[in-house]
PDB file of N, CA and C in Angstrom:
ATOM      1  N   MET D 226    -227.935 -20.266   0.654  1.00 43.00           N
ATOM      2  CA  MET D 226    -227.595 -19.671  -0.822  1.00 43.00           C
ATOM      3  C   MET D 226    -226.725 -20.194  -1.600  1.00 43.00           C
ATOM      4  N   LYS D 227    -227.524 -19.717  -3.312  1.00 55.00           N
ATOM      5  CA  LYS D 227    -226.722 -20.742  -4.531  1.00 55.00           C
ATOM      6  C   LYS D 227    -225.259 -20.294  -4.823  1.00 55.00           C
ATOM      7  N   ASP D 228    -225.109 -21.141  -5.011  1.00 59.00           N
ATOM      8  CA  ASP D 228    -223.228 -21.189  -5.365  1.00 59.00           C
ATOM      9  C   ASP D 228    -223.003 -21.018  -6.966  1.00 59.00           C
ATOM     10  N   ASN D 229    -222.585 -19.296  -6.924  1.00 69.00           N
ATOM     11  CA  ASN D 229    -222.437 -18.769  -8.291  1.00 69.00           C
ATOM     12  C   ASN D 229    -220.897 -18.784  -8.585  1.00 69.00           C
ATOM     13  N   SER D 230    -220.396 -20.254  -8.471  1.00 79.00           N
ATOM     14  CA  SER D 230    -218.566 -19.962  -8.692  1.00 79.00           C
ATOM     15  C   SER D 230    -218.488 -20.323  -9.958  1.00 79.00           C
ATOM     16  N   GLY D 231    -219.477 -21.319 -10.664  1.00 93.00           N
ATOM     17  CA  GLY D 231    -219.177 -21.508 -12.023  1.00 93.00           C
ATOM     18  C   GLY D 231    -219.682 -20.408 -12.632  1.00 93.00           C
ATOM     19  N   PHE D 232    -220.589 -19.703 -12.901  1.00 95.00           N
ATOM     20  CA  PHE D 232    -220.935 -18.689 -12.993  1.00 95.00           C
ATOM     21  C   PHE D 232    -219.664 -17.082 -13.341  1.00 95.00           C
ATOM     22  N   PHE D 233    -219.551 -17.173 -12.062  1.00 95.00           N
ATOM     23  CA  PHE D 233    -218.295 -16.039 -11.830  1.00 95.00           C
ATOM     24  C   PHE D 233    -217.004 -16.852 -12.396  1.00 95.00           C
ATOM     25  N   GLN D 234    -216.369 -18.003 -12.777  1.00 95.00           N
ATOM     26  CA  GLN D 234    -215.327 -18.440 -13.191  1.00 95.00           C
ATOM     27  C   GLN D 234    -215.835 -18.265 -14.585  1.00 95.00           C
ATOM     28  N   ARG D 235    -217.091 -18.215 -15.318  1.00 96.00           N
ATOM     29  CA  ARG D 235    -217.281 -17.648 -16.549  1.00 96.00           C
ATOM     30  C   ARG D 235    -216.902 -16.635 -17.005  1.00 96.00           C
ATOM     31  N   VAL D 236    -217.970 -15.749 -16.260  1.00 97.00           N
ATOM     32  CA  VAL D 236    -217.036 -14.067 -15.832  1.00 97.00           C
ATOM     33  C   VAL D 236    -216.035 -14.266 -16.160  1.00 97.00           C
ATOM     34  N   TYR D 237    -215.191 -14.039 -15.266  1.00 97.00           N
ATOM     35  CA  TYR D 237    -213.610 -14.207 -15.553  1.00 97.00           C
ATOM     36  C   TYR D 237    -212.967 -14.370 -16.523  1.00 97.00           C
ATOM     37  N   GLU D 238    -213.521 -15.251 -17.507  1.00 96.00           N
ATOM     38  CA  GLU D 238    -212.676 -15.780 -18.874  1.00 96.00           C
ATOM     39  C   GLU D 238    -213.203 -15.116 -19.742  1.00 96.00           C
ATOM     40  N   VAL D 239    -214.524 -14.613 -20.138  1.00 97.00           N
ATOM     41  CA  VAL D 239    -214.783 -13.550 -20.691  1.00 97.00           C
ATOM     42  C   VAL D 239    -214.096 -12.124 -20.604  1.00 97.00           C
ATOM     43  N   CYS D 240    -213.812 -12.041 -19.165  1.00 97.00           N
ATOM     44  CA  CYS D 240    -213.368 -10.553 -18.729  1.00 97.00           C
ATOM     45  C   CYS D 240    -211.687 -10.598 -19.417  1.00 97.00           C
ATOM     46  N   ARG D 241    -211.397 -11.597 -19.048  1.00 97.00           N
ATOM     47  CA  ARG D 241    -209.706 -12.092 -20.337  1.00 97.00           C
ATOM     48  C   ARG D 241    -209.692 -11.960 -20.772  1.00 97.00           C
ATOM     49  N   LEU D 242    -210.360 -11.895 -22.195  1.00 97.00           N
ATOM     50  CA  LEU D 242    -210.380 -11.820 -23.267  1.00 97.00           C
ATOM     51  C   LEU D 242    -210.660 -10.172 -23.797  1.00 97.00           C
ATOM     52  N   ILE D 243    -211.069  -9.604 -22.815  1.00 98.00           N
ATOM     53  CA  ILE D 243    -210.702  -7.816 -23.451  1.00 98.00           C
ATOM     54  C   ILE D 243    -209.616  -7.544 -23.626  1.00 98.00           C
ATOM     55  N   PRO D 244    -209.652  -6.719 -24.844  1.00 97.00           N
ATOM     56  CA  PRO D 244    -207.871  -6.528 -25.111  1.00 97.00           C
ATOM     57  C   PRO D 244    -207.464  -5.446 -24.359  1.00 97.00           C
ATOM     58  N   ARG D 245    -206.435  -4.783 -23.908  1.00 97.00           N
ATOM     59  CA  ARG D 245    -205.931  -3.627 -23.327  1.00 97.00           C
ATOM     60  C   ARG D 245    -206.227  -2.648 -24.487  1.00 97.00           C
ATOM     61  N   GLY D 246    -206.988  -1.518 -23.477  1.00 97.00           N
ATOM     62  CA  GLY D 246    -207.695  -0.068 -24.063  1.00 97.00           C
ATOM     63  C   GLY D 246    -208.874  -0.559 -24.708  1.00 97.00           C
ATOM     64  N   ARG D 247    -209.316  -1.496 -24.342  1.00 98.00           N
ATOM     65  CA  ARG D 247    -210.834  -1.493 -24.619  1.00 98.00           C
ATOM     66  C   ARG D 247    -211.730  -1.964 -23.419  1.00 98.00           C
ATOM     67  N   VAL D 248    -212.998  -1.529 -23.624  1.00 98.00           N
ATOM     68  CA  VAL D 248    -213.811  -1.214 -22.227  1.00 98.00           C
ATOM     69  C   VAL D 248    -215.372  -2.261 -22.756  1.00 98.00           C
ATOM     70  N   THR D 249    -216.085  -3.419 -21.771  1.00 98.00           N
ATOM     71  CA  THR D 249    -217.263  -4.025 -22.058  1.00 98.00           C
ATOM     72  C   THR D 249    -217.927  -3.499 -20.881  1.00 98.00           C
ATOM     73  N   SER D 250    -219.467  -4.097 -20.911  1.00 98.00           N
ATOM     74  CA  SER D 250    -220.534  -3.465 -19.901  1.00 98.00           C
ATOM     75  C   SER D 250    -220.716  -4.712 -19.112  1.00 98.00           C
ATOM     76  N   TYR D 251    -221.193  -4.854 -18.217  1.00 97.00           N
ATOM     77  CA  TYR D 251    -221.501  -5.924 -17.395  1.00 97.00           C
ATOM     78  C   TYR D 251    -222.943  -6.546 -18.214  1.00 97.00           C
ATOM     79  N   GLY D 252    -223.835  -6.039 -18.601  1.00 97.00           N
ATOM     80  CA  GLY D 252    -224.450  -6.580 -19.655  1.00 97.00           C
ATOM     81  C   GLY D 252    -224.400  -7.030 -20.454  1.00 97.00           C
ATOM     82  N   ALA D 253    -223.252  -6.349 -21.245  1.00 98.00           N
ATOM     83  CA  ALA D 253    -222.581  -7.648 -22.355  1.00 98.00           C
ATOM     84  C   ALA D 253    -221.946  -8.716 -21.590  1.00 98.00           C
ATOM     85  N   ILE D 254    -221.267  -8.590 -20.979  1.00 97.00           N
ATOM     86  CA  ILE D 254    -220.798 -10.091 -20.381  1.00 97.00           C
ATOM     87  C   ILE D 254    -222.381 -10.951 -20.109  1.00 97.00           C
ATOM     88  N   ALA D 255    -223.034 -10.399 -19.576  1.00 97.00           N
ATOM     89  CA  ALA D 255    -224.272 -10.652 -18.957  1.00 97.00           C
ATOM     90  C   ALA D 255    -225.190 -12.065 -20.347  1.00 97.00           C
ATOM     91  N   LYS D 256    -224.899 -10.867 -21.299  1.00 96.00           N
ATOM     92  CA  LYS D 256    -225.846 -11.497 -23.011  1.00 96.00           C
ATOM     93  C   LYS D 256    -224.954 -12.865 -23.327  1.00 96.00           C
ATOM     94  N   TYR D 257    -223.822 -12.586 -23.372  1.00 96.00           N
ATOM     95  CA  TYR D 257    -222.951 -13.183 -24.208  1.00 96.00           C
ATOM     96  C   TYR D 257    -223.021 -14.879 -23.518  1.00 96.00           C
ATOM     97  N   LEU D 258    -223.060 -14.640 -21.734  1.00 95.00           N
ATOM     98  CA  LEU D 258    -223.237 -16.017 -21.490  1.00 95.00           C
ATOM     99  C   LEU D 258    -224.670 -16.281 -21.137  1.00 95.00           C
ATOM    100  N   GLY D 259    -225.646 -15.917 -21.782  1.00 94.00           N
ATOM    101  CA  GLY D 259    -226.927 -16.507 -21.801  1.00 94.00           C
ATOM    102  C   GLY D 259    -227.767 -16.002 -20.843  1.00 94.00           C
ATOM    103  N   ALA D 260    -227.102 -15.180 -20.122  1.00 93.00           N
ATOM    104  CA  ALA D 260    -227.909 -14.651 -18.871  1.00 93.00           C
ATOM    105  C   ALA D 260    -228.069 -12.732 -18.698  1.00 93.00           C
ATOM    106  N   ALA D 261    -228.499 -12.993 -19.944  1.00 91.00           N
ATOM    107  CA  ALA D 261    -229.348 -11.293 -20.451  1.00 91.00           C
ATOM    108  C   ALA D 261    -229.448 -10.515 -18.817  1.00 91.00           C
ATOM    109  N   ARG D 262    -230.376 -10.712 -18.165  1.00 93.00           N
ATOM    110  CA  ARG D 262    -230.958 -10.409 -17.319  1.00 93.00           C
ATOM    111  C   ARG D 262    -229.944 -10.275 -15.953  1.00 93.00           C
ATOM    112  N   SER D 263    -228.737 -10.559 -15.958  1.00 95.00           N
ATOM    113  CA  SER D 263    -228.156 -10.771 -14.767  1.00 95.00           C
ATOM    114  C   SER D 263    -226.539 -10.221 -14.830  1.00 95.00           C
ATOM    115  N   ALA D 264    -226.752  -8.880 -15.533  1.00 96.00           N
ATOM    116  CA  ALA D 264    -225.863  -7.830 -15.378  1.00 96.00           C
ATOM    117  C   ALA D 264    -225.213  -7.499 -13.756  1.00 96.00           C
ATOM    118  N   ARG D 265    -226.478  -7.530 -12.939  1.00 95.00           N
ATOM    119  CA  ARG D 265    -225.755  -7.164 -11.599  1.00 95.00           C
ATOM    120  C   ARG D 265    -224.594  -8.172 -10.801  1.00 95.00           C
ATOM    121  N   MET D 266    -225.257  -9.229 -11.652  1.00 96.00           N
ATOM    122  CA  MET D 266    -224.333 -10.944 -11.063  1.00 96.00           C
ATOM    123  C   MET D 266    -223.189 -10.997 -11.966  1.00 96.00           C
ATOM    124  N   VAL D 267    -222.927 -10.564 -12.749  1.00 96.00           N
ATOM    125  CA  VAL D 267    -221.935  -9.607 -13.148  1.00 96.00           C
ATOM    126  C   VAL D 267    -220.905  -8.667 -12.497  1.00 96.00           C
ATOM    127  N   GLY D 268    -221.819  -8.023 -11.952  1.00 94.00           N
ATOM    128  CA  GLY D 268    -221.256  -7.210 -11.133  1.00 94.00           C
ATOM    129  C   GLY D 268    -220.703  -7.695  -9.636  1.00 94.00           C
ATOM    130  N   TRP D 269    -221.261  -8.755  -9.449  1.00 94.00           N
ATOM    131  CA  TRP D 269    -221.195  -9.692  -7.961  1.00 94.00           C
ATOM    132  C   TRP D 269    -219.023 -10.105  -8.575  1.00 94.00           C
ATOM    133  N   ALA D 270    -219.307 -10.725  -9.277  1.00 95.00           N
ATOM    134  CA  ALA D 270    -218.235 -11.374  -9.886  1.00 95.00           C
ATOM    135  C   ALA D 270    -217.173 -10.583  -9.914  1.00 95.00           C
ATOM    136  N   MET D 271    -217.301  -8.978 -10.730  1.00 93.00           N
ATOM    137  CA  MET D 271    -216.541  -8.470 -11.041  1.00 93.00           C
ATOM    138  C   MET D 271    -215.940  -7.809  -9.075  1.00 93.00           C
ATOM    139  N   ASN D 272    -217.053  -7.981  -8.525  1.00 91.00           N
ATOM    140  CA  ASN D 272    -216.367  -7.383  -6.731  1.00 91.00           C
ATOM    141  C   ASN D 272    -215.901  -8.203  -6.045  1.00 91.00           C
ATOM    142  N   SER D 273    -215.642  -9.344  -6.619  1.00 90.00           N
ATOM    143  CA  SER D 273    -214.770 -11.017  -5.953  1.00 90.00           C
ATOM    144  C   SER D 273    -213.770 -10.837  -6.836  1.00 90.00           C
ATOM    145  N   SER D 274    -213.704 -10.640  -7.831  1.00 91.00           N
ATOM    146  CA  SER D 274    -212.341 -10.805  -8.367  1.00 91.00           C
ATOM    147  C   SER D 274    -211.202 -10.131  -8.475  1.00 91.00           C
ATOM    148  N   HIS D 275    -210.834  -9.109  -7.029  1.00 82.00           N
ATOM    149  CA  HIS D 275    -210.086  -8.114  -6.642  1.00 82.00           C
ATOM    150  C   HIS D 275    -208.826  -9.133  -6.507  1.00 82.00           C
ATOM    151  N   SER D 276    -208.840 -10.600  -6.141  1.00 84.00           N
ATOM    152  CA  SER D 276    -207.697 -11.052  -5.390  1.00 84.00           C
ATOM    153  C   SER D 276    -207.238 -11.893  -6.990  1.00 84.00           C
ATOM    154  N   LEU D 277    -207.574 -11.767  -7.913  1.00 90.00           N
ATOM    155  CA  LEU D 277    -207.431 -13.033  -8.835  1.00 90.00           C
ATOM    156  C   LEU D 277    -206.673 -11.244  -9.730  1.00 90.00           C
ATOM    157  N   GLU D 278    -205.513 -11.657 -10.023  1.00 90.00           N
ATOM    158  CA  GLU D 278    -204.629 -10.914 -10.665  1.00 90.00           C
ATOM    159  C   GLU D 278    -204.696 -10.536 -12.071  1.00 90.00           C
ATOM    160  N   ASP D 279    -205.093 -11.735 -12.696  1.00 94.00           N
ATOM    161  CA  ASP D 279    -205.074 -12.000 -13.956  1.00 94.00           C
ATOM    162  C   ASP D 279    -206.686 -11.720 -14.442  1.00 94.00           C
ATOM    163  N   VAL D 280    -207.254 -11.147 -14.150  1.00 96.00           N
ATOM    164  CA  VAL D 280    -208.819 -10.961 -14.353  1.00 96.00           C
ATOM    165  C   VAL D 280    -209.383  -9.233 -14.243  1.00 96.00           C
ATOM    166  N   PRO D 281    -208.728  -8.008 -15.589  1.00 96.00           N
ATOM    167  CA  PRO D 281    -209.035  -6.852 -15.875  1.00 96.00           C
ATOM    168  C   PRO D 281    -210.041  -6.106 -15.767  1.00 96.00           C
ATOM    169  N   ALA D 282    -210.765  -6.659 -13.996  1.00 94.00           N
ATOM    170  CA  ALA D 282    -211.673  -5.787 -13.786  1.00 94.00           C
ATOM    171  C   ALA D 282    -212.361  -4.408 -14.266  1.00 94.00           C
ATOM    172  N   HIS D 283    -211.063  -3.953 -13.907  1.00 94.00           N
ATOM    173  CA  HIS D 283    -211.545  -2.278 -14.556  1.00 94.00           C
ATOM    174  C   HIS D 283    -211.859  -2.112 -16.115  1.00 94.00           C
ATOM    175  N   ARG D 284    -211.756  -2.724 -16.708  1.00 97.00           N
ATOM    176  CA  ARG D 284    -212.263  -2.961 -17.900  1.00 97.00           C
ATOM    177  C   ARG D 284    -214.039  -3.302 -18.941  1.00 97.00           C
ATOM    178  N   VAL D 285    -214.507  -3.505 -17.109  1.00 97.00           N
ATOM    179  CA  VAL D 285    -215.867  -3.605 -16.870  1.00 97.00           C
ATOM    180  C   VAL D 285    -216.763  -2.587 -16.255  1.00 97.00           C
ATOM    181  N   VAL D 286    -217.614  -1.595 -17.302  1.00 96.00           N
ATOM    182  CA  VAL D 286    -218.198  -0.469 -16.763  1.00 96.00           C
ATOM    183  C   VAL D 286    -219.632  -0.579 -16.813  1.00 96.00           C
ATOM    184  N   ASN D 287    -220.637   0.523 -16.664  1.00 96.00           N
ATOM    185  CA  ASN D 287    -222.362   0.155 -16.709  1.00 96.00           C
ATOM    186  C   ASN D 287    -222.035   0.217 -18.169  1.00 96.00           C
ATOM    187  N   ARG D 288    -223.605   0.237 -18.554  1.00 96.00           N
ATOM    188  CA  ARG D 288    -224.431   0.367 -20.476  1.00 96.00           C
ATOM    189  C   ARG D 288    -223.751   1.669 -20.527  1.00 96.00           C
ATOM    190  N   ASN D 289    -223.281   2.603 -19.545  1.00 96.00           N
ATOM    191  CA  ASN D 289    -223.119   4.630 -20.380  1.00 96.00           C
ATOM    192  C   ASN D 289    -221.756   4.486 -20.637  1.00 96.00           C
ATOM    193  N   GLY D 290    -221.117   3.853 -19.987  1.00 97.00           N
ATOM    194  CA  GLY D 290    -219.267   4.117 -19.894  1.00 97.00           C
ATOM    195  C   GLY D 290    -219.231   4.877 -18.592  1.00 97.00           C
ATOM    196  N   VAL D 291    -220.024   4.373 -17.970  1.00 95.00           N
ATOM    197  CA  VAL D 291    -219.281   4.778 -16.308  1.00 95.00           C
ATOM    198  C   VAL D 291    -218.935   4.111 -15.118  1.00 95.00           C
ATOM    199  N   LEU D 292    -217.901   4.578 -14.685  1.00 94.00           N
ATOM    200  CA  LEU D 292    -216.883   3.368 -13.827  1.00 94.00           C
ATOM    201  C   LEU D 292    -217.896   3.762 -12.382  1.00 94.00           C
ATOM    202  N   THR D 293    -218.719   2.835 -12.923  1.00 87.00           N
ATOM    203  CA  THR D 293    -219.433   2.626 -11.359  1.00 87.00           C
ATOM    204  C   THR D 293    -218.584   1.716 -10.456  1.00 87.00           C
ATOM    205  N   GLY D 294    -217.829   0.477 -10.299  1.00 81.00           N
ATOM    206  CA  GLY D 294    -217.248   0.150  -9.470  1.00 81.00           C
ATOM    207  C   GLY D 294    -216.003   0.313  -9.307  1.00 81.00           C
ATOM    208  N   LYS D 295    -215.843   1.872  -9.261  1.00 79.00           N
ATOM    209  CA  LYS D 295    -214.286   2.364  -8.808  1.00 79.00           C
ATOM    210  C   LYS D 295    -214.743   2.209  -7.524  1.00 79.00           C
ATOM    211  N   HIS D 296    -215.020   2.132  -6.574  1.00 75.00           N
ATOM    212  CA  HIS D 296    -214.927   2.190  -5.182  1.00 75.00           C
ATOM    213  C   HIS D 296    -214.389   1.004  -4.615  1.00 75.00           C
ATOM    214  N   HIS D 297    -214.196  -0.146  -5.755  1.00 76.00           N
ATOM    215  CA  HIS D 297    -213.473  -1.698  -5.254  1.00 76.00           C
ATOM    216  C   HIS D 297    -212.389  -1.698  -5.654  1.00 76.00           C
ATOM    217  N   PHE D 298    -211.745  -0.797  -5.994  1.00 77.00           N
ATOM    218  CA  PHE D 298    -210.317  -0.416  -6.107  1.00 77.00           C
ATOM    219  C   PHE D 298    -209.852   0.221  -5.140  1.00 77.00           C
ATOM    220  N   GLY D 299    -208.283  -0.276  -5.213  1.00 72.00           N
ATOM    221  CA  GLY D 299    -208.329   0.549  -3.801  1.00 72.00           C
ATOM    222  C   GLY D 299    -207.747   1.566  -3.617  1.00 72.00           C
ATOM    223  N   GLY D 300    -207.430   2.592  -4.588  1.00 66.00           N
ATOM    224  CA  GLY D 300    -207.723   4.350  -5.157  1.00 66.00           C
ATOM    225  C   GLY D 300    -209.013   4.522  -4.891  1.00 66.00           C
ATOM    226  N   THR D 301    -209.065   5.864  -5.147  1.00 74.00           N
ATOM    227  CA  THR D 301    -209.887   6.715  -5.136  1.00 74.00           C
ATOM    228  C   THR D 301    -210.281   6.871  -7.013  1.00 74.00           C
ATOM    229  N   ASN D 302    -209.075   7.032  -7.428  1.00 88.00           N
ATOM    230  CA  ASN D 302    -209.063   7.173  -8.714  1.00 88.00           C
ATOM    231  C   ASN D 302    -207.929   5.568  -9.876  1.00 88.00           C
ATOM    232  N   ALA D 303    -208.082   4.681  -8.841  1.00 89.00           N
ATOM    233  CA  ALA D 303    -207.687   3.830  -9.457  1.00 89.00           C
ATOM    234  C   ALA D 303    -208.389   2.877 -10.221  1.00 89.00           C
ATOM    235  N   MET D 304    -209.575   3.032 -10.669  1.00 92.00           N
ATOM    236  CA  MET D 304    -209.736   2.020 -11.753  1.00 92.00           C
ATOM    237  C   MET D 304    -209.567   3.240 -13.183  1.00 92.00           C
ATOM    238  N   GLN D 305    -210.085   4.287 -12.999  1.00 94.00           N
ATOM    239  CA  GLN D 305    -209.813   5.203 -13.828  1.00 94.00           C
ATOM    240  C   GLN D 305    -208.216   5.741 -14.945  1.00 94.00           C
ATOM    241  N   GLN D 306    -207.456   5.340 -13.549  1.00 93.00           N
ATOM    242  CA  GLN D 306    -206.061   5.484 -13.535  1.00 93.00           C
ATOM    243  C   GLN D 306    -205.467   4.253 -14.447  1.00 93.00           C
ATOM    244  N   LEU D 307    -206.071   2.851 -14.286  1.00 93.00           N
ATOM    245  CA  LEU D 307    -205.994   1.934 -14.789  1.00 93.00           C
ATOM    246  C   LEU D 307    -205.959   1.665 -16.470  1.00 93.00           C
ATOM    247  N   LEU D 308    -207.534   2.500 -16.415  1.00 96.00           N
ATOM    248  CA  LEU D 308    -207.595   2.456 -17.693  1.00 96.00           C
ATOM    249  C   LEU D 308    -207.184   3.670 -18.449  1.00 96.00           C
ATOM    250  N   GLU D 309    -206.643   4.784 -18.079  1.00 97.00           N
ATOM    251  CA  GLU D 309    -206.233   6.088 -18.729  1.00 97.00           C
ATOM    252  C   GLU D 309    -204.639   5.106 -19.449  1.00 97.00           C
ATOM    253  N   GLU D 310    -204.232   4.382 -17.856  1.00 97.00           N
ATOM    254  CA  GLU D 310    -202.817   3.711 -18.586  1.00 97.00           C
ATOM    255  C   GLU D 310    -203.023   2.908 -20.037  1.00 97.00           C
ATOM    256  N   GLU D 311    -203.888   2.791 -20.449  1.00 98.00           N
ATOM    257  CA  GLU D 311    -204.032   1.455 -21.703  1.00 98.00           C
ATOM    258  C   GLU D 311    -204.724   2.805 -22.504  1.00 98.00           C
ATOM    259  N   GLY D 312    -204.373   3.985 -22.320  1.00 97.00           N
ATOM    260  CA  GLY D 312    -204.984   4.917 -23.492  1.00 97.00           C
ATOM    261  C   GLY D 312    -206.777   5.229 -23.603  1.00 97.00           C
ATOM    262  N   VAL D 313    -207.172   4.868 -22.714  1.00 98.00           N
ATOM    263  CA  VAL D 313    -208.934   4.957 -22.244  1.00 98.00           C
ATOM    264  C   VAL D 313    -209.179   6.564 -21.963  1.00 98.00           C
ATOM    265  N   LYS D 314    -209.823   7.043 -22.585  1.00 97.00           N
ATOM    266  CA  LYS D 314    -210.075   8.285 -22.385  1.00 97.00           C
ATOM    267  C   LYS D 314    -210.817   8.394 -21.707  1.00 97.00           C
ATOM    268  N   VAL D 315    -211.228   8.876 -19.697  1.00 97.00           N
ATOM    269  CA  VAL D 315    -211.952   9.117 -18.765  1.00 97.00           C
ATOM    270  C   VAL D 315    -212.173  10.676 -17.960  1.00 97.00           C
ATOM    271  N   LYS D 316    -213.290  11.473 -18.576  1.00 95.00           N
ATOM    272  CA  LYS D 316    -214.086  12.486 -17.827  1.00 95.00           C
ATOM    273  C   LYS D 316    -214.747  12.401 -16.548  1.00 95.00           C
ATOM    274  N   ASP D 317    -215.155  12.689 -15.810  1.00 92.00           N
ATOM    275  CA  ASP D 317    -216.051  12.667 -14.924  1.00 92.00           C
ATOM    276  C   ASP D 317    -216.473  11.818 -14.198  1.00 92.00           C
ATOM    277  N   LEU D 318    -215.842  10.677 -14.232  1.00 92.00           N
ATOM    278  CA  LEU D 318    -215.808   9.235 -14.119  1.00 92.00           C
ATOM    279  C   LEU D 318    -216.871   8.302 -15.132  1.00 92.00           C
ATOM    280  N   GLN D 319    -216.705   9.185 -16.479  1.00 95.00           N
ATOM    281  CA  GLN D 319    -217.469   8.292 -17.661  1.00 95.00           C
ATOM    282  C   GLN D 319    -216.427   8.334 -18.480  1.00 95.00           C
ATOM    283  N   ILE D 320    -216.192   6.931 -19.441  1.00 97.00           N
ATOM    284  CA  ILE D 320    -215.697   6.982 -20.457  1.00 97.00           C
ATOM    285  C   ILE D 320    -215.535   7.711 -21.820  1.00 97.00           C
ATOM    286  N   ILE D 321    -214.506   8.540 -22.442  1.00 96.00           N
ATOM    287  CA  ILE D 321    -214.702   9.245 -23.741  1.00 96.00           C
ATOM    288  C   ILE D 321    -214.672   8.335 -24.678  1.00 96.00           C
ATOM    289  N   ASN D 322    -215.789   8.899 -25.773  1.00 96.00           N
ATOM    290  CA  ASN D 322    -215.962   7.899 -26.832  1.00 96.00           C
ATOM    291  C   ASN D 322    -215.919   6.297 -26.552  1.00 96.00           C
ATOM    292  N   PHE D 323    -216.872   6.488 -25.425  1.00 97.00           N
ATOM    293  CA  PHE D 323    -217.588   5.060 -25.021  1.00 97.00           C
ATOM    294  C   PHE D 323    -217.482   3.773 -26.499  1.00 97.00           C
ATOM    295  N   ASP D 324    -218.751   4.568 -27.529  1.00 96.00           N
ATOM    296  CA  ASP D 324    -218.308   3.298 -28.199  1.00 96.00           C
ATOM    297  C   ASP D 324    -217.648   2.976 -29.567  1.00 96.00           C
ATOM    298  N   ALA D 325    -215.919   4.030 -29.666  1.00 97.00           N
ATOM    299  CA  ALA D 325    -214.946   3.062 -30.100  1.00 97.00           C
ATOM    300  C   ALA D 325    -214.325   2.534 -29.206  1.00 97.00           C
ATOM    301  N   VAL D 326    -214.805   2.735 -27.655  1.00 98.00           N
ATOM    302  CA  VAL D 326    -213.625   1.329 -27.103  1.00 98.00           C
ATOM    303  C   VAL D 326    -214.427   0.348 -26.736  1.00 98.00           C
ATOM    304  N   PHE D 327    -215.629   0.154 -27.043  1.00 98.00           N
ATOM    305  CA  PHE D 327    -216.764  -0.924 -26.548  1.00 98.00           C
ATOM    306  C   PHE D 327    -216.136  -2.037 -27.140  1.00 98.00           C
ATOM    307  N   TRP D 328    -215.993  -3.015 -26.371  1.00 98.00           N
ATOM    308  CA  TRP D 328    -215.211  -4.324 -27.243  1.00 98.00           C
ATOM    309  C   TRP D 328    -216.719  -5.563 -26.325  1.00 98.00           C
ATOM    310  N   ASP D 329    -217.649  -5.994 -27.476  1.00 97.00           N
ATOM    311  CA  ASP D 329    -219.040  -6.888 -27.842  1.00 97.00           C
ATOM    312  C   ASP D 329    -218.525  -8.204 -27.552  1.00 97.00           C
ATOM    313  N   PRO D 330    -218.852  -8.754 -26.438  1.00 97.00           N
ATOM    314  CA  PRO D 330    -218.097 -10.283 -26.950  1.00 97.00           C
ATOM    315  C   PRO D 330    -219.307 -11.141 -27.887  1.00 97.00           C
ATOM    316  N   MET D 331    -220.216 -10.679 -27.553  1.00 95.00           N
ATOM    317  CA  MET D 331    -220.829 -11.283 -28.682  1.00 95.00           C
ATOM    318  C   MET D 331    -220.750 -11.311 -30.247  1.00 95.00           C
ATOM    319  N   LYS D 332    -219.705 -10.190 -30.816  1.00 94.00           N
ATOM    320  CA  LYS D 332    -219.809  -9.926 -31.765  1.00 94.00           C
ATOM    321  C   LYS D 332    -218.004 -10.190 -32.042  1.00 94.00           C
ATOM    322  N   GLU D 333    -216.910 -10.255 -30.415  1.00 92.00           N
ATOM    323  CA  GLU D 333    -215.391 -10.453 -30.871  1.00 92.00           C
ATOM    324  C   GLU D 333    -215.355 -12.027 -30.830  1.00 92.00           C
ATOM    325  N   LEU D 334    -216.240 -12.401 -29.809  1.00 91.00           N
ATOM    326  CA  LEU D 334    -215.721 -13.852 -29.342  1.00 91.00           C
ATOM    327  C   LEU D 334    -216.674 -14.845 -30.079  1.00 91.00           C
ATOM    328  N   SER D 335    -215.813 -15.523 -31.345  1.00 77.00           N
ATOM    329  CA  SER D 335    -217.199 -16.921 -31.976  1.00 77.00           C
ATOM    330  C   SER D 335    -217.849 -17.702 -30.938  1.00 77.00           C
ATOM    331  N   ARG D 336    -217.782 -18.190 -29.843  1.00 69.00           N
ATOM    332  CA  ARG D 336    -217.702 -19.513 -29.500  1.00 69.00           C
ATOM    333  C   ARG D 336    -218.393 -18.876 -27.412  1.00 69.00           C
ATOM    334  N   GLU D 337    -219.423 -19.633 -26.906  1.00 65.00           N
ATOM    335  CA  GLU D 337    -219.517 -19.567 -25.830  1.00 65.00           C
ATOM    336  C   GLU D 337    -218.558 -20.404 -25.063  1.00 65.00           C
ATOM    337  N   ILE D 338    -218.497 -19.249 -24.058  1.00 66.00           N
ATOM    338  CA  ILE D 338    -217.658 -19.937 -22.335  1.00 66.00           C
ATOM    339  C   ILE D 338    -218.472 -20.123 -21.905  1.00 66.00           C
TER     340      ILE D 338
END
């Protein structure tokens, strides 16, 4: 099995930079890291991040703003609750006004991690 720990660490570094009240997508992180076709691998990194308290995995959603990772959080609505506490509006597991709260690391960050 391939060791993905280096890639996962880079994903976590990007995730830690997502501001409160903003979200990004698995694909946007993958693209920023130069692995555009690795959105699923970013998802695996997020699934493995729950023991890391400083990684705001709740701020990473799918490309349509859907909370696809919600089942990896303790409660049934924990991911949505965390986002709503930050001012992100969610309805039917989808972020409302997704374009307005979307944080694109390609635009927001100047150097590659």
